[in-house]
Amino acid sequence: MYTEFPVDGKMRELTRHGTEDFPIQYYVDELHRFSGHTIPLHWHPELEIWKAEGGNVTVQVGAETLLLEEGSAIFINANTLHGFTLPDETRTPACPNIVFKGELAAPVTSMIYKKYIAPILSDPCIPYILLQPSYAWQANILEHLEQIFFLMKTPAAPCPELGVQRELGWIWQLLWTNREQIPLSEGKKNERLLQVRIQKMLTFIHSSCSSRITLADIAASAGISKSEAARCFQACLLTSPVNYLLSLRIETARHALAASRDTVEEISASCGFQSASYFCRVFRKYTGMTPLQYRKEKNRLR
């Protein structure tokens, strides 16, 4: 059984991380338990530090793909589109990570937050920071990260919340004092623009998929040309806007076939297909079955 990863139509993760008064959560991600050995592209307003343990991991940040070697970690900035894939499907890594708000280290209204934390969070040239043990200051951050992992999974430790806040403070201090060594690229500013455009188009597609919409409509929702819309989808999602729309419609139809008694014609129309015959052709292409065969199989498995 694969683990589900909850995201909405804008690719925002739906999981709540931590609590309002202690906004941090510790996880151990077992990529081999996810469909396709992949945690799909998503984003959240919190920061994330994710460590590769038990094997190398491929990370996509925006349109950029990089290899995170075992023992290394990646700091992912707030509101940044990212996902993880296990390149070697024979491995079964368990990768620890934390998702947290920057305000956990210092209140948003404090001088500490404004001077040391906000500049990193708001820098469009820092969508991520690789943390590798071969660099002394990064290895130091990894040591503090391990201590946070220990405190988060050992609630019986003395004053674990204070310990977590202390270790995060050290991490921020190391990031700030070594900020000139963090690779910056003007080109990375385009990553935020790409993400904004993708989110606008996905919002439009998810809200209008039952209607008749065209590539021009999808592009117009983000104020860009059809060719730029195609480029954005290919860069981030490795597919075209039209194929994404069809996949969404077929997924919606699959749920309707399994959960309702509506006719194929009714489901076809409700999912935005122009005709039932076209719907059946597309459905068979994506699933290998006709709609009625799919419904029969789902009913048999109940």
PDB file of C-alpha atoms in Angstrom:
ATOM      1  CA  MET A   1       0.000   0.000   0.000  1.00  0.00           C
ATOM      2  CA  TYR A   2       1.443   3.359  -1.048  1.00  0.00           C
ATOM      3  CA  THR A   3       1.517   6.415   1.196  1.00  0.00           C
ATOM      4  CA  GLU A   4      -0.639   9.299  -0.040  1.00  0.00           C
ATOM      5  CA  PHE A   5       0.748  12.832  -0.127  1.00  0.00           C
ATOM      6  CA  PRO A   6      -2.019  15.428   0.307  1.00  0.00           C
ATOM      7  CA  VAL A   7      -1.814  18.537  -1.905  1.00  0.00           C
ATOM      8  CA  ASP A   8      -4.459  20.904  -3.222  1.00  0.00           C
ATOM      9  CA  GLY A   9      -5.034  22.226  -6.724  1.00  0.00           C
ATOM     10  CA  LYS A  10      -2.237  24.773  -6.269  1.00  0.00           C
ATOM     11  CA  MET A  11       0.202  22.010  -5.234  1.00  0.00           C
ATOM     12  CA  ARG A  12       0.220  23.325  -1.682  1.00  0.00           C
ATOM     13  CA  GLU A  13       0.719  20.600   0.912  1.00  0.00           C
ATOM     14  CA  LEU A  14      -2.353  20.220   3.113  1.00  0.00           C
ATOM     15  CA  THR A  15      -0.610  18.747   6.152  1.00  0.00           C
ATOM     16  CA  ARG A  16      -0.403  20.962   9.218  1.00  0.00           C
ATOM     17  CA  HIS A  17       3.162  21.065  10.521  1.00  0.00           C
ATOM     18  CA  GLY A  18       3.438  21.333  14.274  1.00  0.00           C
ATOM     19  CA  THR A  19       1.137  23.490  16.345  1.00  0.00           C
ATOM     20  CA  GLU A  20       0.391  27.202  16.503  1.00  0.00           C
ATOM     21  CA  ASP A  21       2.492  27.631  19.637  1.00  0.00           C
ATOM     22  CA  PHE A  22       5.291  25.258  18.513  1.00  0.00           C
ATOM     23  CA  PRO A  23       5.347  25.383  14.681  1.00  0.00           C
ATOM     24  CA  ILE A  24       7.711  22.546  13.839  1.00  0.00           C
ATOM     25  CA  GLN A  25       7.199  18.903  12.901  1.00  0.00           C
ATOM     26  CA  TYR A  26       9.652  16.009  12.597  1.00  0.00           C
ATOM     27  CA  TYR A  27       9.151  13.398   9.877  1.00  0.00           C
ATOM     28  CA  VAL A  28      10.925  10.354   8.495  1.00  0.00           C
ATOM     29  CA  ASP A  29      10.096   9.969   4.805  1.00  0.00           C
ATOM     30  CA  GLU A  30      10.362   6.479   3.337  1.00  0.00           C
ATOM     31  CA  LEU A  31      10.351   7.223  -0.367  1.00  0.00           C
ATOM     32  CA  HIS A  32       9.907   3.577  -1.367  1.00  0.00           C
ATOM     33  CA  ARG A  33       6.441   3.689   0.222  1.00  0.00           C
ATOM     34  CA  PHE A  34       5.224   6.459  -2.097  1.00  0.00           C
ATOM     35  CA  SER A  35       3.769   5.867  -5.551  1.00  0.00           C
ATOM     36  CA  GLY A  36       6.566   6.009  -8.100  1.00  0.00           C
ATOM     37  CA  HIS A  37       9.048   6.214  -5.199  1.00  0.00           C
ATOM     38  CA  THR A  38       8.367   9.935  -5.316  1.00  0.00           C
ATOM     39  CA  ILE A  39       7.083  12.656  -3.026  1.00  0.00           C
ATOM     40  CA  PRO A  40       5.403  14.841  -5.677  1.00  0.00           C
ATOM     41  CA  LEU A  41       6.064  18.496  -6.266  1.00  0.00           C
ATOM     42  CA  HIS A  42       4.511  20.628  -3.545  1.00  0.00           C
ATOM     43  CA  TRP A  43       5.116  23.755  -1.494  1.00  0.00           C
ATOM     44  CA  HIS A  44       4.275  25.109   1.948  1.00  0.00           C
ATOM     45  CA  PRO A  45       4.780  28.442   3.721  1.00  0.00           C
ATOM     46  CA  GLU A  46       7.125  26.783   6.210  1.00  0.00           C
ATOM     47  CA  LEU A  47      10.833  26.063   5.783  1.00  0.00           C
ATOM     48  CA  GLU A  48      12.146  22.535   5.448  1.00  0.00           C
ATOM     49  CA  ILE A  49      15.465  20.811   6.099  1.00  0.00           C
ATOM     50  CA  TRP A  50      15.524  17.334   4.550  1.00  0.00           C
ATOM     51  CA  LYS A  51      18.386  14.847   4.929  1.00  0.00           C
ATOM     52  CA  ALA A  52      19.234  11.900   2.671  1.00  0.00           C
ATOM     53  CA  GLU A  53      19.864   8.768   4.735  1.00  0.00           C
ATOM     54  CA  GLY A  54      20.084   5.242   3.357  1.00  0.00           C
ATOM     55  CA  GLY A  55      20.879   6.287  -0.213  1.00  0.00           C
ATOM     56  CA  ASN A  56      21.078   9.172  -2.664  1.00  0.00           C
ATOM     57  CA  VAL A  57      17.915  11.119  -3.481  1.00  0.00           C
ATOM     58  CA  THR A  58      16.975  13.226  -6.494  1.00  0.00           C
ATOM     59  CA  VAL A  59      15.485  16.580  -5.506  1.00  0.00           C
ATOM     60  CA  GLN A  60      13.554  18.895  -7.788  1.00  0.00           C
ATOM     61  CA  VAL A  61      13.371  22.534  -6.723  1.00  0.00           C
ATOM     62  CA  GLY A  62      11.305  24.532  -9.161  1.00  0.00           C
ATOM     63  CA  ALA A  63      12.616  23.561 -12.595  1.00  0.00           C
ATOM     64  CA  GLU A  64      16.032  22.540 -11.259  1.00  0.00           C
ATOM     65  CA  THR A  65      16.932  18.926 -10.494  1.00  0.00           C
ATOM     66  CA  LEU A  66      19.893  17.932  -8.320  1.00  0.00           C
ATOM     67  CA  LEU A  67      21.301  14.851  -6.632  1.00  0.00           C
ATOM     68  CA  LEU A  68      21.311  14.902  -2.849  1.00  0.00           C
ATOM     69  CA  GLU A  69      24.037  12.487  -1.789  1.00  0.00           C
ATOM     70  CA  GLU A  70      23.616  10.259   1.239  1.00  0.00           C
ATOM     71  CA  GLY A  71      24.590  12.125   4.407  1.00  0.00           C
ATOM     72  CA  SER A  72      23.839  15.531   2.885  1.00  0.00           C
ATOM     73  CA  ALA A  73      20.804  17.697   3.542  1.00  0.00           C
ATOM     74  CA  ILE A  74      18.946  20.453   1.768  1.00  0.00           C
ATOM     75  CA  PHE A  75      17.477  23.630   3.264  1.00  0.00           C
ATOM     76  CA  ILE A  76      14.361  24.530   1.261  1.00  0.00           C
ATOM     77  CA  ASN A  77      13.069  28.058   1.577  1.00  0.00           C
ATOM     78  CA  ALA A  78       9.475  28.976   2.340  1.00  0.00           C
ATOM     79  CA  ASN A  79       6.892  28.806  -0.474  1.00  0.00           C
ATOM     80  CA  THR A  80       9.318  26.956  -2.759  1.00  0.00           C
ATOM     81  CA  LEU A  81       8.068  24.212  -5.074  1.00  0.00           C
ATOM     82  CA  HIS A  82       9.969  20.973  -4.428  1.00  0.00           C
ATOM     83  CA  GLY A  83       9.762  17.185  -4.570  1.00  0.00           C
ATOM     84  CA  PHE A  84      11.883  14.097  -3.876  1.00  0.00           C
ATOM     85  CA  THR A  85      12.509  10.929  -5.902  1.00  0.00           C
ATOM     86  CA  LEU A  86      14.383   7.733  -5.076  1.00  0.00           C
ATOM     87  CA  PRO A  87      16.688   7.050  -8.061  1.00  0.00           C
ATOM     88  CA  ASP A  88      17.626   3.528  -6.928  1.00  0.00           C
ATOM     89  CA  GLU A  89      14.379   1.652  -6.361  1.00  0.00           C
ATOM     90  CA  THR A  90      16.227  -1.238  -4.685  1.00  0.00           C
ATOM     91  CA  ARG A  91      17.022   1.005  -1.711  1.00  0.00           C
ATOM     92  CA  THR A  92      14.706   1.626   1.244  1.00  0.00           C
ATOM     93  CA  PRO A  93      15.951   4.865   2.791  1.00  0.00           C
ATOM     94  CA  ALA A  94      14.354   6.544   5.786  1.00  0.00           C
ATOM     95  CA  CYS A  95      15.054  10.260   5.405  1.00  0.00           C
ATOM     96  CA  PRO A  96      14.558  12.486   8.470  1.00  0.00           C
ATOM     97  CA  ASN A  97      13.392  16.061   8.025  1.00  0.00           C
ATOM     98  CA  ILE A  98      11.835  18.991   9.816  1.00  0.00           C
ATOM     99  CA  VAL A  99       9.242  21.456   8.546  1.00  0.00           C
ATOM    100  CA  PHE A 100       9.031  24.658  10.582  1.00  0.00           C
ATOM    101  CA  LYS A 101       8.358  28.381  10.645  1.00  0.00           C
ATOM    102  CA  GLY A 102      11.213  30.855  10.867  1.00  0.00           C
ATOM    103  CA  GLU A 103       9.449  32.576  13.746  1.00  0.00           C
ATOM    104  CA  LEU A 104      10.250  29.578  15.938  1.00  0.00           C
ATOM    105  CA  ALA A 105      13.822  30.865  16.216  1.00  0.00           C
ATOM    106  CA  ALA A 106      12.709  34.438  17.013  1.00  0.00           C
ATOM    107  CA  PRO A 107       9.435  36.444  16.997  1.00  0.00           C
ATOM    108  CA  VAL A 108       8.582  38.074  13.663  1.00  0.00           C
ATOM    109  CA  THR A 109       8.526  41.515  15.277  1.00  0.00           C
ATOM    110  CA  SER A 110      11.956  41.098  16.875  1.00  0.00           C
ATOM    111  CA  MET A 111      15.181  42.661  15.674  1.00  0.00           C
ATOM    112  CA  ILE A 112      16.698  39.164  15.464  1.00  0.00           C
ATOM    113  CA  TYR A 113      14.077  38.016  12.967  1.00  0.00           C
ATOM    114  CA  LYS A 114      14.238  41.182  10.883  1.00  0.00           C
ATOM    115  CA  LYS A 115      18.043  41.316  10.814  1.00  0.00           C
ATOM    116  CA  TYR A 116      19.059  37.674  10.456  1.00  0.00           C
ATOM    117  CA  ILE A 117      16.098  35.530   9.422  1.00  0.00           C
ATOM    118  CA  ALA A 118      13.891  37.603   7.112  1.00  0.00           C
ATOM    119  CA  PRO A 119      16.725  38.500   4.670  1.00  0.00           C
ATOM    120  CA  ILE A 120      17.301  34.812   3.923  1.00  0.00           C
ATOM    121  CA  LEU A 121      13.594  33.944   3.729  1.00  0.00           C
ATOM    122  CA  SER A 122      12.852  36.793   1.319  1.00  0.00           C
ATOM    123  CA  ASP A 123      15.878  36.342  -0.950  1.00  0.00           C
ATOM    124  CA  PRO A 124      14.641  35.097  -4.364  1.00  0.00           C
ATOM    125  CA  CYS A 125      18.181  33.907  -5.108  1.00  0.00           C
ATOM    126  CA  ILE A 126      18.031  31.359  -2.267  1.00  0.00           C
ATOM    127  CA  PRO A 127      15.307  28.830  -3.068  1.00  0.00           C
ATOM    128  CA  TYR A 128      17.502  26.198  -1.409  1.00  0.00           C
ATOM    129  CA  ILE A 129      20.879  25.632   0.243  1.00  0.00           C
ATOM    130  CA  LEU A 130      22.766  22.364  -0.033  1.00  0.00           C
ATOM    131  CA  LEU A 131      24.318  21.207   3.243  1.00  0.00           C
ATOM    132  CA  GLN A 132      27.231  18.835   2.668  1.00  0.00           C
ATOM    133  CA  PRO A 133      29.500  17.274   5.317  1.00  0.00           C
ATOM    134  CA  SER A 134      32.606  18.077   3.242  1.00  0.00           C
ATOM    135  CA  TYR A 135      32.311  21.782   4.171  1.00  0.00           C
ATOM    136  CA  ALA A 136      33.100  22.605   7.790  1.00  0.00           C
ATOM    137  CA  TRP A 137      30.335  25.159   8.400  1.00  0.00           C
ATOM    138  CA  GLN A 138      27.755  22.973   6.663  1.00  0.00           C
ATOM    139  CA  ALA A 139      28.907  19.930   8.637  1.00  0.00           C
ATOM    140  CA  ASN A 140      28.354  22.025  11.764  1.00  0.00           C
ATOM    141  CA  ILE A 141      24.775  22.734  10.657  1.00  0.00           C
ATOM    142  CA  LEU A 142      24.245  19.018  10.076  1.00  0.00           C
ATOM    143  CA  GLU A 143      25.371  18.327  13.647  1.00  0.00           C
ATOM    144  CA  HIS A 144      22.820  20.787  15.027  1.00  0.00           C
ATOM    145  CA  LEU A 145      20.206  19.267  12.720  1.00  0.00           C
ATOM    146  CA  GLU A 146      20.901  15.815  14.162  1.00  0.00           C
ATOM    147  CA  GLN A 147      20.398  17.216  17.636  1.00  0.00           C
ATOM    148  CA  ILE A 148      17.010  18.613  16.582  1.00  0.00           C
ATOM    149  CA  PHE A 149      16.049  15.221  15.173  1.00  0.00           C
ATOM    150  CA  PHE A 150      16.992  13.614  18.481  1.00  0.00           C
ATOM    151  CA  LEU A 151      15.011  16.134  20.525  1.00  0.00           C
ATOM    152  CA  MET A 152      11.939  15.886  18.272  1.00  0.00           C
ATOM    153  CA  LYS A 153      11.773  12.095  18.516  1.00  0.00           C
ATOM    154  CA  THR A 154      12.657  11.994  22.220  1.00  0.00           C
ATOM    155  CA  PRO A 155       9.917  13.986  23.986  1.00  0.00           C
ATOM    156  CA  ALA A 156      11.176  12.722  27.355  1.00  0.00           C
ATOM    157  CA  ALA A 157      14.390  14.720  26.917  1.00  0.00           C
ATOM    158  CA  PRO A 158      14.763  17.635  29.369  1.00  0.00           C
ATOM    159  CA  CYS A 159      13.133  20.801  27.979  1.00  0.00           C
ATOM    160  CA  PRO A 160      13.024  19.548  24.354  1.00  0.00           C
ATOM    161  CA  GLU A 161      11.298  22.708  23.058  1.00  0.00           C
ATOM    162  CA  LEU A 162      14.055  24.933  24.446  1.00  0.00           C
ATOM    163  CA  GLY A 163      16.633  22.609  22.969  1.00  0.00           C
ATOM    164  CA  VAL A 164      15.033  22.735  19.526  1.00  0.00           C
ATOM    165  CA  GLN A 165      14.863  26.524  19.613  1.00  0.00           C
ATOM    166  CA  ARG A 166      18.506  26.691  20.716  1.00  0.00           C
ATOM    167  CA  GLU A 167      19.680  24.405  17.903  1.00  0.00           C
ATOM    168  CA  LEU A 168      17.665  26.363  15.316  1.00  0.00           C
ATOM    169  CA  GLY A 169      19.327  29.527  16.596  1.00  0.00           C
ATOM    170  CA  TRP A 170      22.732  27.970  15.935  1.00  0.00           C
ATOM    171  CA  ILE A 171      21.663  26.940  12.441  1.00  0.00           C
ATOM    172  CA  TRP A 172      20.499  30.464  11.615  1.00  0.00           C
ATOM    173  CA  GLN A 173      23.728  31.921  12.992  1.00  0.00           C
ATOM    174  CA  LEU A 174      25.785  29.578  10.810  1.00  0.00           C
ATOM    175  CA  LEU A 175      23.703  30.396   7.741  1.00  0.00           C
ATOM    176  CA  TRP A 176      24.022  34.113   8.358  1.00  0.00           C
ATOM    177  CA  THR A 177      27.747  34.187   9.115  1.00  0.00           C
ATOM    178  CA  ASN A 178      28.472  32.064   6.037  1.00  0.00           C
ATOM    179  CA  ARG A 179      25.928  33.710   3.748  1.00  0.00           C
ATOM    180  CA  GLU A 180      28.643  34.924   1.357  1.00  0.00           C
ATOM    181  CA  GLN A 181      29.513  31.287   0.679  1.00  0.00           C
ATOM    182  CA  ILE A 182      25.943  30.382  -0.263  1.00  0.00           C
ATOM    183  CA  PRO A 183      25.794  30.068  -4.076  1.00  0.00           C
ATOM    184  CA  LEU A 184      23.544  32.756  -5.497  1.00  0.00           C
ATOM    185  CA  SER A 185      22.257  33.026  -9.020  1.00  0.00           C
ATOM    186  CA  GLU A 186      20.270  35.818 -10.595  1.00  0.00           C
ATOM    187  CA  GLY A 187      18.660  33.142 -12.727  1.00  0.00           C
ATOM    188  CA  LYS A 188      17.069  31.650  -9.634  1.00  0.00           C
ATOM    189  CA  LYS A 189      14.834  34.696  -9.365  1.00  0.00           C
ATOM    190  CA  ASN A 190      12.947  33.245 -12.308  1.00  0.00           C
ATOM    191  CA  GLU A 191      12.101  30.190 -10.190  1.00  0.00           C
ATOM    192  CA  ARG A 192       9.645  32.217  -8.107  1.00  0.00           C
ATOM    193  CA  LEU A 193       8.043  33.689 -11.229  1.00  0.00           C
ATOM    194  CA  LEU A 194       7.770  30.198 -12.719  1.00  0.00           C
ATOM    195  CA  GLN A 195       6.117  28.915  -9.555  1.00  0.00           C
ATOM    196  CA  VAL A 196       3.630  31.802  -9.447  1.00  0.00           C
ATOM    197  CA  ARG A 197       2.647  31.159 -13.064  1.00  0.00           C
ATOM    198  CA  ILE A 198       2.252  27.419 -12.502  1.00  0.00           C
ATOM    199  CA  GLN A 199       0.099  28.022  -9.421  1.00  0.00           C
ATOM    200  CA  LYS A 200      -2.179  30.437 -11.310  1.00  0.00           C
ATOM    201  CA  MET A 201      -2.642  27.987 -14.176  1.00  0.00           C
ATOM    202  CA  LEU A 202      -3.223  25.021 -11.870  1.00  0.00           C
ATOM    203  CA  THR A 203      -5.809  26.982  -9.897  1.00  0.00           C
ATOM    204  CA  PHE A 204      -7.621  27.819 -13.129  1.00  0.00           C
ATOM    205  CA  ILE A 205      -7.475  24.231 -14.407  1.00  0.00           C
ATOM    206  CA  HIS A 206      -8.756  22.715 -11.158  1.00  0.00           C
ATOM    207  CA  SER A 207     -11.590  25.231 -10.877  1.00  0.00           C
ATOM    208  CA  SER A 208     -12.605  24.979 -14.551  1.00  0.00           C
ATOM    209  CA  CYS A 209     -11.788  21.403 -15.564  1.00  0.00           C
ATOM    210  CA  SER A 210     -15.491  20.520 -15.907  1.00  0.00           C
ATOM    211  CA  SER A 211     -15.924  23.287 -18.492  1.00  0.00           C
ATOM    212  CA  ARG A 212     -14.663  23.520 -22.039  1.00  0.00           C
ATOM    213  CA  ILE A 213     -11.274  25.232 -21.774  1.00  0.00           C
ATOM    214  CA  THR A 214      -8.398  25.602 -24.214  1.00  0.00           C
ATOM    215  CA  LEU A 215      -4.638  26.073 -23.992  1.00  0.00           C
ATOM    216  CA  ALA A 216      -5.229  29.766 -24.691  1.00  0.00           C
ATOM    217  CA  ASP A 217      -7.561  29.957 -21.668  1.00  0.00           C
ATOM    218  CA  ILE A 218      -4.974  28.268 -19.451  1.00  0.00           C
ATOM    219  CA  ALA A 219      -2.221  30.614 -20.604  1.00  0.00           C
ATOM    220  CA  ALA A 220      -4.454  33.671 -20.168  1.00  0.00           C
ATOM    221  CA  SER A 221      -5.086  32.744 -16.525  1.00  0.00           C
ATOM    222  CA  ALA A 222      -1.408  33.508 -15.868  1.00  0.00           C
ATOM    223  CA  GLY A 223      -1.165  36.382 -18.340  1.00  0.00           C
ATOM    224  CA  ILE A 224       1.304  34.592 -20.598  1.00  0.00           C
ATOM    225  CA  SER A 225       1.467  33.171 -24.118  1.00  0.00           C
ATOM    226  CA  LYS A 226       0.542  29.609 -25.051  1.00  0.00           C
ATOM    227  CA  SER A 227       4.193  28.778 -25.746  1.00  0.00           C
ATOM    228  CA  GLU A 228       5.264  30.142 -22.349  1.00  0.00           C
ATOM    229  CA  ALA A 229       2.513  28.143 -20.636  1.00  0.00           C
ATOM    230  CA  ALA A 230       3.796  24.995 -22.341  1.00  0.00           C
ATOM    231  CA  ARG A 231       7.365  25.822 -21.283  1.00  0.00           C
ATOM    232  CA  CYS A 232       6.348  26.333 -17.642  1.00  0.00           C
ATOM    233  CA  PHE A 233       4.489  23.021 -17.477  1.00  0.00           C
ATOM    234  CA  GLN A 234       7.319  21.128 -19.147  1.00  0.00           C
ATOM    235  CA  ALA A 235       9.920  22.676 -16.827  1.00  0.00           C
ATOM    236  CA  CYS A 236       8.038  21.927 -13.609  1.00  0.00           C
ATOM    237  CA  LEU A 237       5.718  19.015 -14.334  1.00  0.00           C
ATOM    238  CA  LEU A 238       7.339  17.361 -17.368  1.00  0.00           C
ATOM    239  CA  THR A 239       4.051  17.419 -19.228  1.00  0.00           C
ATOM    240  CA  SER A 240       1.912  19.816 -21.259  1.00  0.00           C
ATOM    241  CA  PRO A 241      -1.028  21.873 -19.948  1.00  0.00           C
ATOM    242  CA  VAL A 242      -3.447  19.880 -22.097  1.00  0.00           C
ATOM    243  CA  ASN A 243      -2.112  16.513 -20.917  1.00  0.00           C
ATOM    244  CA  TYR A 244      -2.309  17.711 -17.313  1.00  0.00           C
ATOM    245  CA  LEU A 245      -5.928  18.750 -17.875  1.00  0.00           C
ATOM    246  CA  LEU A 246      -6.786  15.389 -19.428  1.00  0.00           C
ATOM    247  CA  SER A 247      -5.106  13.512 -16.561  1.00  0.00           C
ATOM    248  CA  LEU A 248      -7.090  15.538 -14.034  1.00  0.00           C
ATOM    249  CA  ARG A 249     -10.347  14.855 -15.867  1.00  0.00           C
ATOM    250  CA  ILE A 250      -9.618  11.138 -16.075  1.00  0.00           C
ATOM    251  CA  GLU A 251      -8.765  11.006 -12.363  1.00  0.00           C
ATOM    252  CA  THR A 252     -12.039  12.785 -11.571  1.00  0.00           C
ATOM    253  CA  ALA A 253     -13.899  10.344 -13.805  1.00  0.00           C
ATOM    254  CA  ARG A 254     -12.291   7.349 -12.111  1.00  0.00           C
ATOM    255  CA  HIS A 255     -13.561   8.524  -8.716  1.00  0.00           C
ATOM    256  CA  ALA A 256     -17.037   9.137 -10.147  1.00  0.00           C
ATOM    257  CA  LEU A 257     -17.188   5.704 -11.787  1.00  0.00           C
ATOM    258  CA  ALA A 258     -16.214   4.018  -8.535  1.00  0.00           C
ATOM    259  CA  ALA A 259     -18.351   6.088  -6.172  1.00  0.00           C
ATOM    260  CA  SER A 260     -21.527   6.902  -8.112  1.00  0.00           C
ATOM    261  CA  ARG A 261     -24.167   5.308 -10.289  1.00  0.00           C
ATOM    262  CA  ASP A 262     -24.059   8.072 -12.899  1.00  0.00           C
ATOM    263  CA  THR A 263     -23.998   6.930 -16.505  1.00  0.00           C
ATOM    264  CA  VAL A 264     -20.872   7.147 -18.647  1.00  0.00           C
ATOM    265  CA  GLU A 265     -22.517   9.974 -20.590  1.00  0.00           C
ATOM    266  CA  GLU A 266     -23.258  11.925 -17.392  1.00  0.00           C
ATOM    267  CA  ILE A 267     -19.736  11.442 -16.034  1.00  0.00           C
ATOM    268  CA  SER A 268     -18.245  12.375 -19.399  1.00  0.00           C
ATOM    269  CA  ALA A 269     -20.163  15.659 -19.452  1.00  0.00           C
ATOM    270  CA  SER A 270     -19.444  16.484 -15.797  1.00  0.00           C
ATOM    271  CA  CYS A 271     -15.711  16.007 -16.374  1.00  0.00           C
ATOM    272  CA  GLY A 272     -15.605  18.417 -19.304  1.00  0.00           C
ATOM    273  CA  PHE A 273     -15.425  16.021 -22.253  1.00  0.00           C
ATOM    274  CA  GLN A 274     -17.149  17.098 -25.447  1.00  0.00           C
ATOM    275  CA  SER A 275     -18.575  13.646 -26.149  1.00  0.00           C
ATOM    276  CA  ALA A 276     -18.890  10.267 -24.460  1.00  0.00           C
ATOM    277  CA  SER A 277     -17.083   8.545 -27.333  1.00  0.00           C
ATOM    278  CA  TYR A 278     -14.058  10.843 -26.971  1.00  0.00           C
ATOM    279  CA  PHE A 279     -14.128  10.322 -23.208  1.00  0.00           C
ATOM    280  CA  CYS A 280     -14.086   6.539 -23.649  1.00  0.00           C
ATOM    281  CA  ARG A 281     -11.104   6.729 -26.018  1.00  0.00           C
ATOM    282  CA  VAL A 282      -9.100   8.928 -23.665  1.00  0.00           C
ATOM    283  CA  PHE A 283     -10.087   6.888 -20.613  1.00  0.00           C
ATOM    284  CA  ARG A 284      -8.908   3.677 -22.256  1.00  0.00           C
ATOM    285  CA  LYS A 285      -5.647   5.320 -23.296  1.00  0.00           C
ATOM    286  CA  TYR A 286      -4.900   6.363 -19.706  1.00  0.00           C
ATOM    287  CA  THR A 287      -6.187   3.298 -17.828  1.00  0.00           C
ATOM    288  CA  GLY A 288      -6.134   0.420 -20.308  1.00  0.00           C
ATOM    289  CA  MET A 289      -9.855  -0.176 -19.692  1.00  0.00           C
ATOM    290  CA  THR A 290     -13.160   1.201 -20.845  1.00  0.00           C
ATOM    291  CA  PRO A 291     -15.155   3.193 -18.252  1.00  0.00           C
ATOM    292  CA  LEU A 292     -17.593   0.302 -17.759  1.00  0.00           C
ATOM    293  CA  GLN A 293     -14.760  -2.218 -17.368  1.00  0.00           C
ATOM    294  CA  TYR A 294     -13.162   0.067 -14.780  1.00  0.00           C
ATOM    295  CA  ARG A 295     -16.427   0.402 -12.838  1.00  0.00           C
ATOM    296  CA  LYS A 296     -16.987  -3.359 -12.922  1.00  0.00           C
ATOM    297  CA  GLU A 297     -13.463  -4.014 -11.637  1.00  0.00           C
ATOM    298  CA  LYS A 298     -13.830  -1.496  -8.806  1.00  0.00           C
ATOM    299  CA  ASN A 299     -17.170  -2.996  -7.765  1.00  0.00           C
ATOM    300  CA  ARG A 300     -15.634  -6.482  -7.772  1.00  0.00           C
ATOM    301  CA  LEU A 301     -12.859  -5.382  -5.418  1.00  0.00           C
ATOM    302  CA  ARG A 302     -15.216  -3.877  -2.856  1.00  0.00           C
TER     303      ARG A 302
END
